[in-house]
């Protein structure tokens, strides 16, 4: 298994990426080979500085960098030797089994759509977040930002995508899929969720359990929570705001500690023809490490192939 | 000042309403007269049982009750002597300055729209919640459920309504109004928030500070947060879910304790021709007490008149 990572992306490149990679390689051992993509000299310098061993990694040189503030769609084609573009090139050729990065999110999305492309039949690829369940494990919520306006059939597909992700990466058998709504009854909601509910209610594509509400976000009654990207993004940032207050107030609690995004590291882009994983631009080394472990799980679960098959 | 309350509504009627009223009357003293609406015998029995003084209150008999599970629009006209219908009758005639209740929310909304009616010019009346700010005080969020689908001009009006509520009830001078969105930049968002932002950005009707995000929900940078009722309802219930976990885990923290809805007690229905205040069906006596104190503040601030003037 070969996992590529963009070393030049994120607010603390290259060091946070390198430290995270060193830690991940230790955990992965011979199960996976990390492929570090970026400016070779910088990468080697950072590995040495951070007490790593250059020989533990494969390094693929890329001379250019797409900056965090650069316009994704314009910059991506103009910088073919950027670490992101080189990473997608390797991914497309099958030279890596997954490509992970914490750089310019837009460029990672553009790279996904332009290079490996959306899976035929998937209307809108999307991204996820995890919400810790009160009784252990996590709820997977999608979409959380790439699709602010959704049609009912897009939400329906999120149900399929989330279910496959939960099954093949989190190893949840027959994951329970809920539609985020503002009431339990079928007829509740806005026009979007009312129509989506009708599409979902008798589906055989996933295990639909009905509407769930804001109060169920951390509940064990569901595994996958489907919503439009606007709602998902607000929910995600509200959870982050809450966690920020928990930390600020010095509360150390086993459950609330699990809201730390560093423990999860990132999200796959669901619905594209290869395994792409993105993380926060401000990722710590721990977050980068966990993004790489997630990337391994995604590649091991063969997620993009499983999705392709489901939509075939 | 005369504040009416439906004694027969809610999951624990009449006792929770009576105990809350006894406590509120003690705090309000001669500033306000509480008018208890419902089955006279039941009310008197409950006052005595709960060590209250019947002479502290005015009691208006209503023989019927609209149950929590009854269909609001169908039941309201069929039960003209229900405590809710009698309350709205008193309100319409100006015999009470505010009408509060924790009964069938739909019936309270129907009563508002059919009896006192929406203020001319207000497209969609709405309800609010408060989110405790990390540095003290609260953010007022609206709508939180009555309008699942909104047009941009409706969100614009929520900005006006929330601003007037913050000013005349919470005594916030020139309240900062933010549009809940998924990015700070003007062009971010879904079609609804993009269009609403354009309408709001140069307004003189309220102090628009731009987009706010899920991470700003508890922030001091804003006073009033505008969103559609779907998003607001999800945000509200997510906050409740967090608070449930805080309590469940035995965390006693000054800030998080302020998430207890009992401290706020309810919300006015903004945009109707009189002061109507509703609370949770499961309200404790403390919540009922605080709903009545809020009702007093709403009536004292003359909120519905101020809104009428702003929309004239």
XYZ file of C-alpha atoms in Angstrom:
624
model
C 0.000 0.000 0.000
C 1.373 3.403 -0.960
C 0.013 6.618 0.590
C 1.044 9.939 -0.935
C 1.066 13.157 1.081
C 1.478 16.760 -0.032
C 4.257 17.994 2.230
C 4.101 21.629 1.107
C 0.462 22.306 2.117
C -0.975 23.772 5.292
C -0.116 26.605 7.608
C 2.908 24.904 9.147
C 4.524 23.245 6.154
C 6.711 21.360 5.846
C 7.400 20.545 9.518
C 3.917 19.520 10.738
C 3.502 17.305 7.689
C 6.894 15.716 8.172
C 6.474 15.100 11.908
C 3.026 13.625 11.270
C 4.440 11.428 8.526
C 7.282 10.187 10.737
C 4.773 9.232 13.430
C 2.379 7.615 10.961
C 5.121 5.580 9.318
C 6.092 4.225 12.736
C 2.508 3.046 13.337
C 1.966 1.711 9.856
C 5.302 -0.123 9.677
C 5.541 -2.406 6.691
C 1.795 -2.190 5.987
C 2.242 0.994 3.989
C 4.879 3.096 2.285
C 4.498 6.836 2.656
C 5.331 8.893 -0.428
C 6.287 12.459 0.453
C 5.558 14.930 -2.344
C 7.158 18.357 -2.505
C 10.473 20.158 -2.656
C 13.024 17.414 -2.088
C 15.612 19.516 -0.326
C 13.048 21.007 2.073
C 11.640 17.586 2.803
C 15.014 16.050 3.578
C 16.025 18.992 5.739
C 12.792 18.730 7.742
C 13.100 14.948 8.183
C 16.596 15.335 9.616
C 15.583 18.280 11.771
C 12.755 16.226 13.207
C 14.843 13.125 13.948
C 13.378 11.097 11.126
C 15.089 8.700 8.783
C 15.107 9.724 5.108
C 15.269 6.091 4.063
C 11.894 5.376 5.692
C 10.195 7.388 2.958
C 9.920 7.660 -0.745
C 10.290 11.264 -1.852
C 8.829 12.611 -5.088
C 10.129 16.030 -6.015
C 7.705 18.797 -6.998
C 9.181 22.227 -7.612
C 6.083 24.386 -7.192
C 3.653 25.151 -4.368
C -0.005 26.184 -4.504
C -0.361 28.722 -1.701
C -3.177 28.625 0.821
C -4.590 31.890 -0.525
C -4.315 31.182 -4.239
C -7.378 30.775 -6.448
C -7.815 27.011 -6.813
C -9.298 26.683 -10.289
C -6.947 29.252 -11.805
C -3.791 28.103 -10.067
C -4.104 24.341 -10.405
C -3.596 24.187 -14.205
C -0.904 26.882 -14.075
C 1.280 24.964 -11.639
C 1.631 21.483 -13.110
C 4.728 20.814 -11.018
C 3.065 21.830 -7.735
C 3.019 19.213 -4.985
C -0.777 18.958 -5.299
C -0.721 18.511 -9.087
C 2.131 15.984 -8.883
C 0.228 14.080 -6.194
C -2.877 13.838 -8.351
C -0.700 12.735 -11.279
C 0.673 9.840 -9.225
C -2.823 8.985 -8.005
C -4.259 8.924 -11.501
C -1.496 6.614 -12.693
C -2.125 4.277 -9.765
C 1.371 4.889 -8.361
C -0.159 5.722 -5.007
C -3.317 4.196 -3.497
C -4.401 7.370 -1.718
C -3.405 11.024 -1.775
C -3.669 13.111 1.386
C -3.087 16.794 1.982
C -3.834 19.712 4.260
C -3.075 22.418 1.685
C -5.445 24.642 -0.289
C -8.751 22.746 0.046
C -10.121 24.250 -3.139
C -7.082 23.026 -5.066
C -7.521 19.526 -3.626
C -11.150 19.588 -4.789
C -10.232 20.993 -8.200
C -7.495 18.394 -8.529
C -9.990 15.670 -7.669
C -12.576 16.848 -10.167
C -10.149 17.651 -13.005
C -7.663 14.831 -12.630
C -9.307 11.722 -11.200
C -12.830 13.082 -11.800
C -16.201 12.332 -10.226
C -17.419 8.752 -10.396
C -19.971 8.317 -13.168
C -23.416 8.582 -11.617
C -22.333 10.588 -8.573
C -23.996 13.987 -8.981
C -21.989 15.801 -6.324
C -18.945 14.489 -4.492
C -18.875 15.593 -0.875
C -16.896 15.684 2.339
C -17.661 14.425 5.815
C -17.021 15.035 9.444
C -17.296 12.773 12.448
C -19.215 13.535 15.620
C -18.332 11.480 18.705
C -21.204 9.381 20.001
C -21.952 9.533 23.667
C -21.611 5.754 23.936
C -18.417 5.379 21.889
C -17.751 5.410 18.185
C -18.650 8.222 15.850
C -21.469 9.477 13.696
C -20.471 10.333 10.153
C -22.127 13.496 8.879
C -22.170 14.566 5.227
C -22.012 16.946 3.380
C -20.238 19.562 5.465
C -19.462 22.289 3.016
C -18.784 21.519 -0.623
C -22.464 21.601 -1.631
C -24.271 24.518 -0.014
C -27.382 24.003 -2.151
C -28.576 20.455 -2.679
C -31.407 18.772 -4.508
C -33.225 15.792 -2.946
C -31.463 13.273 -5.208
C -28.109 14.645 -4.061
C -29.071 14.052 -0.424
C -30.178 10.572 -1.401
C -26.734 9.882 -2.850
C -25.097 11.234 0.309
C -26.972 8.445 2.088
C -25.321 5.911 -0.215
C -21.868 7.507 0.028
C -21.957 7.826 3.804
C -23.198 4.293 4.202
C -20.346 2.905 2.072
C -17.806 4.999 3.991
C -19.145 3.782 7.345
C -19.160 0.180 6.185
C -15.812 -0.094 4.419
C -13.685 2.274 6.508
C -15.315 2.276 9.947
C -16.387 -1.364 9.605
C -19.934 -0.643 10.729
C -22.239 -3.419 9.583
C -25.465 -2.199 7.915
C -24.960 1.424 9.032
C -28.056 3.305 10.171
C -28.621 6.334 7.934
C -30.666 9.266 9.243
C -31.836 12.412 7.490
C -31.103 15.553 9.519
C -34.405 17.308 9.942
C -36.442 19.444 12.346
C -38.937 16.835 13.432
C -39.212 13.076 13.580
C -42.348 12.768 11.494
C -42.086 12.125 7.787
C -43.900 15.307 6.786
C -41.666 17.612 8.850
C -38.903 19.749 7.410
C -38.173 22.142 4.617
C -39.000 21.397 0.986
C -35.613 19.730 0.510
C -35.800 17.303 3.414
C -39.479 16.538 2.813
C -38.683 15.484 -0.748
C -35.508 13.646 0.271
C -37.440 11.707 2.910
C -39.893 10.471 0.284
C -37.002 9.267 -1.888
C -35.254 7.555 1.000
C -38.072 5.937 2.874
C -38.350 2.671 0.976
C -34.821 2.502 -0.378
C -32.844 -0.692 -0.578
C -29.609 1.215 -1.253
C -29.004 1.880 2.440
C -30.505 1.293 5.859
C -32.669 4.393 6.249
C -33.940 4.894 9.790
C -35.882 8.128 9.165
C -35.406 11.679 10.330
C -32.974 12.600 13.057
C -32.769 15.991 14.770
C -30.082 18.267 16.136
C -30.517 16.535 19.481
C -29.540 13.185 17.907
C -26.195 14.332 16.487
C -24.278 12.514 19.231
C -26.715 9.673 19.630
C -26.187 5.973 19.173
C -29.427 5.615 17.243
C -27.741 6.594 13.981
C -24.379 6.035 12.238
C -24.593 8.295 9.188
C -26.293 11.698 9.196
C -27.250 13.191 5.838
C -27.692 16.926 5.288
C -26.956 19.665 2.786
C -23.483 21.209 2.962
C -24.751 24.464 4.434
C -26.423 22.842 7.417
C -23.544 20.399 7.869
C -20.981 23.160 7.884
C -22.907 25.136 10.504
C -23.329 22.014 12.670
C -19.635 21.174 12.385
C -18.499 24.678 13.305
C -20.958 24.834 16.206
C -19.418 21.621 17.564
C -15.961 23.163 17.134
C -17.101 26.308 18.952
C -18.386 24.198 21.811
C -15.144 22.247 21.994
C -13.173 25.506 21.984
C -15.118 26.598 25.067
C -14.564 23.214 26.733
C -10.798 23.641 26.335
C -10.848 27.326 27.210
C -12.548 26.540 30.480
C -10.043 23.830 31.341
C -12.570 21.012 31.275
C -10.885 17.646 30.864
C -13.551 15.094 30.116
C -13.192 11.776 28.353
C -16.236 12.318 26.158
C -15.667 15.938 25.224
C -11.983 15.273 24.539
C -13.200 13.173 21.626
C -14.367 16.347 19.892
C -10.701 17.118 19.154
C -10.458 17.048 15.348
C -6.800 16.054 15.624
C -7.944 12.553 16.575
C -9.626 12.098 13.193
C -7.345 14.108 10.969
C -9.500 14.630 7.919
C -12.096 13.380 5.508
C -12.091 11.545 2.217
C -13.643 13.316 -0.759
C -16.453 10.854 -1.378
C -17.508 10.150 -4.948
C -14.305 10.660 -6.941
C -12.383 7.997 -8.843
C -9.582 7.571 -6.329
C -8.929 7.880 -2.627
C -8.346 11.550 -1.803
C -8.173 12.676 1.828
C -8.072 16.258 3.019
C -7.338 17.805 6.402
C -7.444 21.204 8.141
C -4.873 23.733 6.941
C -3.861 24.317 10.530
C -3.336 20.615 11.282
C -0.983 19.701 14.088
C 1.464 16.808 13.631
C -1.049 14.584 15.482
C -3.787 15.580 13.024
C -1.488 14.870 10.065
C -0.603 11.487 11.527
C -4.276 10.598 11.936
C -5.086 11.846 8.438
C -2.480 9.395 7.145
C -3.871 6.531 9.226
C -7.343 7.373 7.893
C -5.885 7.412 4.378
C -4.516 3.937 4.988
C -7.937 2.725 6.168
C -9.632 4.327 3.168
C -7.157 2.705 0.761
C -7.347 -0.632 2.572
C -11.158 -0.529 2.415
C -10.793 0.249 -1.280
C -13.413 2.909 -0.753
C -13.455 4.641 -4.124
C -13.719 1.264 -5.903
C -16.588 0.234 -3.624
C -18.396 3.477 -4.436
C -17.760 3.026 -8.148
C -19.292 -0.432 -7.971
C -22.352 0.801 -6.066
C -23.013 3.479 -8.676
C -22.288 1.250 -11.682
C -49.021 45.913 33.576
C -51.079 42.756 33.209
C -49.533 39.463 32.083
C -51.788 36.581 31.130
C -50.705 32.960 31.349
C -52.362 29.792 30.078
C -52.390 27.596 33.162
C -53.719 24.483 31.408
C -50.874 24.072 28.874
C -47.703 21.985 29.047
C -46.785 18.520 30.189
C -47.110 19.280 33.898
C -50.194 21.484 34.031
C -51.446 23.038 36.130
C -48.827 22.685 38.882
C -45.659 23.793 37.053
C -47.501 26.821 35.687
C -48.890 27.705 39.098
C -45.581 27.310 40.942
C -43.835 29.385 38.276
C -46.534 32.038 38.529
C -46.271 32.178 42.328
C -42.516 32.694 42.061
C -42.816 35.259 39.262
C -45.456 37.262 41.142
C -43.088 37.455 44.126
C -40.335 38.900 41.933
C -42.576 41.238 39.992
C -44.419 42.528 43.066
C -46.586 45.514 42.253
C -44.979 46.052 38.851
C -47.304 43.536 37.256
C -50.529 41.638 37.835
C -50.550 38.034 36.684
C -53.777 36.831 35.117
C -54.196 33.063 35.359
C -56.326 31.604 32.583
C -57.906 28.164 32.813
C -60.250 26.019 34.861
C -60.902 28.113 37.957
C -61.330 25.241 40.367
C -58.147 23.523 39.206
C -56.231 26.773 39.455
C -57.382 27.527 42.967
C -56.689 23.980 44.114
C -53.160 24.137 42.705
C -52.449 27.538 44.241
C -53.413 26.276 47.670
C -51.539 23.016 47.221
C -48.416 24.970 46.307
C -48.617 27.410 49.227
C -49.699 30.357 47.115
C -52.244 33.039 47.889
C -55.290 33.087 45.655
C -55.689 36.818 46.210
C -52.305 37.513 44.613
C -53.771 36.616 41.244
C -56.577 37.431 38.924
C -58.210 34.280 37.630
C -60.118 34.108 34.345
C -62.105 30.934 33.920
C -61.883 28.939 30.696
C -63.728 25.637 30.599
C -61.867 23.912 27.754
C -58.313 22.737 27.131
C -56.424 22.320 23.872
C -54.352 19.184 24.397
C -50.652 18.950 23.533
C -51.358 16.421 20.781
C -54.374 18.109 19.185
C -54.267 19.545 15.686
C -53.750 23.289 16.182
C -55.586 24.782 13.214
C -58.548 22.430 13.546
C -58.874 22.591 17.321
C -58.422 26.313 17.939
C -61.710 27.439 16.332
C -63.567 24.454 17.794
C -62.663 25.293 21.366
C -63.529 28.969 21.815
C -63.579 28.566 25.600
C -60.171 26.916 25.773
C -57.559 28.628 27.947
C -55.541 29.502 24.825
C -58.508 30.994 22.960
C -59.666 32.932 26.029
C -56.113 34.246 26.505
C -55.974 35.518 22.945
C -59.394 37.077 23.401
C -58.170 39.055 26.411
C -55.025 40.010 24.521
C -56.931 41.257 21.513
C -59.181 43.398 23.694
C -56.149 44.896 25.437
C -57.178 43.417 28.794
C -53.737 41.891 29.167
C -50.451 43.371 27.877
C -48.858 40.019 27.100
C -50.025 36.422 26.851
C -47.659 33.596 27.766
C -48.071 29.839 27.539
C -46.247 26.533 27.353
C -49.131 24.589 25.802
C -49.632 23.365 22.247
C -47.135 25.537 20.329
C -49.072 25.206 17.108
C -52.210 26.469 18.820
C -50.301 29.455 20.219
C -49.097 30.235 16.688
C -52.538 29.721 15.187
C -54.035 31.898 17.905
C -51.492 34.605 17.144
C -52.113 34.561 13.415
C -55.920 34.245 13.579
C -56.695 36.458 16.546
C -54.141 39.264 16.883
C -52.733 38.635 13.371
C -49.390 39.373 11.771
C -48.271 42.987 11.700
C -48.909 44.543 8.295
C -45.675 44.366 6.331
C -44.198 41.446 8.268
C -44.035 38.576 5.784
C -43.376 35.803 8.306
C -43.536 36.106 12.080
C -40.857 34.042 13.778
C -39.497 32.765 17.067
C -36.097 33.081 18.678
C -33.677 31.401 21.004
C -30.802 32.748 23.028
C -27.256 31.406 23.014
C -25.042 32.385 25.964
C -22.025 34.439 24.966
C -18.682 33.370 26.319
C -18.146 36.833 27.785
C -21.600 37.292 29.321
C -24.933 38.203 27.828
C -26.656 36.309 25.071
C -26.882 36.133 21.323
C -30.406 36.161 19.959
C -30.890 33.742 17.082
C -33.922 33.764 14.767
C -35.831 32.001 13.229
C -35.608 28.674 15.032
C -38.420 26.667 13.571
C -41.570 28.325 12.350
C -40.225 29.046 8.854
C -38.291 26.086 7.499
C -38.078 27.616 4.021
C -37.279 31.304 3.771
C -36.816 33.836 0.992
C -34.073 36.465 1.229
C -36.541 39.251 2.109
C -37.810 37.150 5.003
C -34.264 36.826 6.370
C -33.882 40.565 5.931
C -36.950 41.131 8.073
C -35.621 38.727 10.709
C -32.692 41.153 10.961
C -35.118 43.965 11.732
C -37.206 41.890 14.158
C -34.194 40.544 16.034
C -32.645 43.957 16.246
C -35.806 45.471 17.744
C -36.099 42.589 20.228
C -32.464 42.989 21.308
C -32.859 46.732 21.674
C -36.189 47.015 23.452
C -36.118 43.880 25.598
C -32.428 43.139 26.183
C -31.544 46.846 26.160
C -28.659 46.356 23.729
C -27.811 49.630 22.063
C -27.412 49.412 18.269
C -27.352 45.596 18.256
C -24.903 43.915 15.892
C -26.779 41.742 13.406
C -24.956 38.889 11.673
C -26.118 36.560 8.910
C -25.401 32.903 9.727
C -23.359 31.591 6.843
C -20.559 29.184 5.940
C -17.838 31.712 5.269
C -17.015 35.279 6.174
C -16.765 36.606 2.648
C -19.797 38.215 1.033
C -19.957 35.742 -1.850
C -19.980 32.671 0.405
C -23.055 30.640 1.222
C -26.062 29.037 -0.364
C -28.336 30.873 -2.778
C -30.484 32.113 0.105
C -27.714 33.626 2.200
C -25.912 35.055 -0.823
C -29.052 36.933 -1.823
C -29.856 37.938 1.758
C -26.340 39.312 2.194
C -26.777 41.569 -0.836
C -30.042 42.909 0.618
C -28.533 43.476 4.049
C -25.150 44.885 3.283
C -26.013 48.575 2.946
C -29.147 48.586 5.059
C -30.011 51.397 7.409
C -32.735 49.313 9.072
C -30.261 47.568 11.369
C -26.580 47.378 12.176
C -25.448 44.640 9.804
C -21.956 43.351 10.586
C -21.775 40.744 7.795
C -21.649 36.979 7.820
C -21.045 34.990 10.964
C -20.296 31.274 11.122
C -21.134 28.340 13.342
C -17.975 29.114 15.284
C -19.321 32.584 16.151
C -22.572 31.398 17.726
C -21.263 32.067 21.249
C -19.111 35.027 20.309
C -19.235 38.585 21.503
C -18.814 39.947 17.982
C -22.522 39.674 17.295
C -25.830 40.219 19.170
C -28.442 38.960 16.727
C -27.923 35.956 14.431
C -30.236 35.617 11.449
C -30.967 32.300 9.759
C -33.790 30.300 8.227
C -35.913 28.291 10.644
C -34.478 24.960 9.527
C -30.890 25.900 10.258
C -31.863 27.692 13.466
C -33.773 24.694 14.744
C -30.830 22.359 14.091
C -28.421 24.785 15.786
C -30.711 25.130 18.804
C -31.153 21.397 19.232
C -27.429 20.781 18.804
C -26.775 23.243 21.639
C -29.378 21.416 23.730
C -27.692 18.088 22.946
C -24.364 19.491 24.135
C -25.907 20.798 27.295
C -27.535 17.413 27.922
C -24.089 15.812 27.740
C -22.611 18.468 30.026
C -25.206 17.626 32.671
C -25.021 13.887 32.063
C -21.297 13.978 32.704
C -21.704 15.934 35.914
C -19.856 19.010 34.662
C -20.693 22.073 36.709
C -19.352 25.094 34.894
C -20.470 28.685 35.170
C -20.498 29.218 31.418
C -22.104 25.952 30.373
C -24.722 26.253 33.102
C -26.006 29.242 31.141
C -27.141 26.854 28.389
C -30.002 25.828 30.683
C -33.138 26.934 28.828
C -34.951 27.256 32.150
C -33.022 30.484 32.726
C -34.640 32.096 29.682
C -38.034 30.467 29.747
C -39.280 31.173 26.255
C -39.464 33.389 23.226
C -41.815 36.038 21.953
C -43.515 35.424 18.641
C -41.992 38.329 16.755
C -44.104 40.144 14.191
C -47.637 39.771 15.512
C -49.909 42.564 16.749
C -49.503 41.854 20.448
C -46.986 40.423 22.876
C -47.205 36.641 22.765
C -44.589 34.522 24.541
C -44.228 30.765 24.267
C -42.191 28.252 26.257
C -41.243 24.550 26.169
C -44.082 22.130 26.843
C -41.905 20.415 29.418
C -41.086 23.640 31.275
C -40.134 23.394 34.925
C -41.526 25.915 37.410
C -38.244 27.862 37.042
C -38.719 28.009 33.271
C -42.321 29.182 33.693
C -41.184 31.847 36.127
C -38.572 33.105 33.680
C -41.052 33.037 30.811
C -43.267 35.342 32.855
C -40.362 37.671 33.678
C -39.489 37.740 29.962
C -43.156 38.477 29.215
C -42.973 41.408 31.584
C -39.845 42.727 29.842
C -41.459 42.288 26.432
C -44.574 44.154 27.549
C -42.543 46.842 29.319
C -40.442 47.336 26.174
C -43.698 47.568 24.255
C -42.139 45.276 21.705
C -45.037 44.585 19.388
C -45.806 48.318 19.146
C -42.144 49.073 18.368
C -42.195 46.460 15.623
C -45.450 47.853 14.237
C -43.881 51.298 14.068
C -40.758 50.019 12.335
C -42.830 48.293 9.649
C -45.315 51.145 9.208
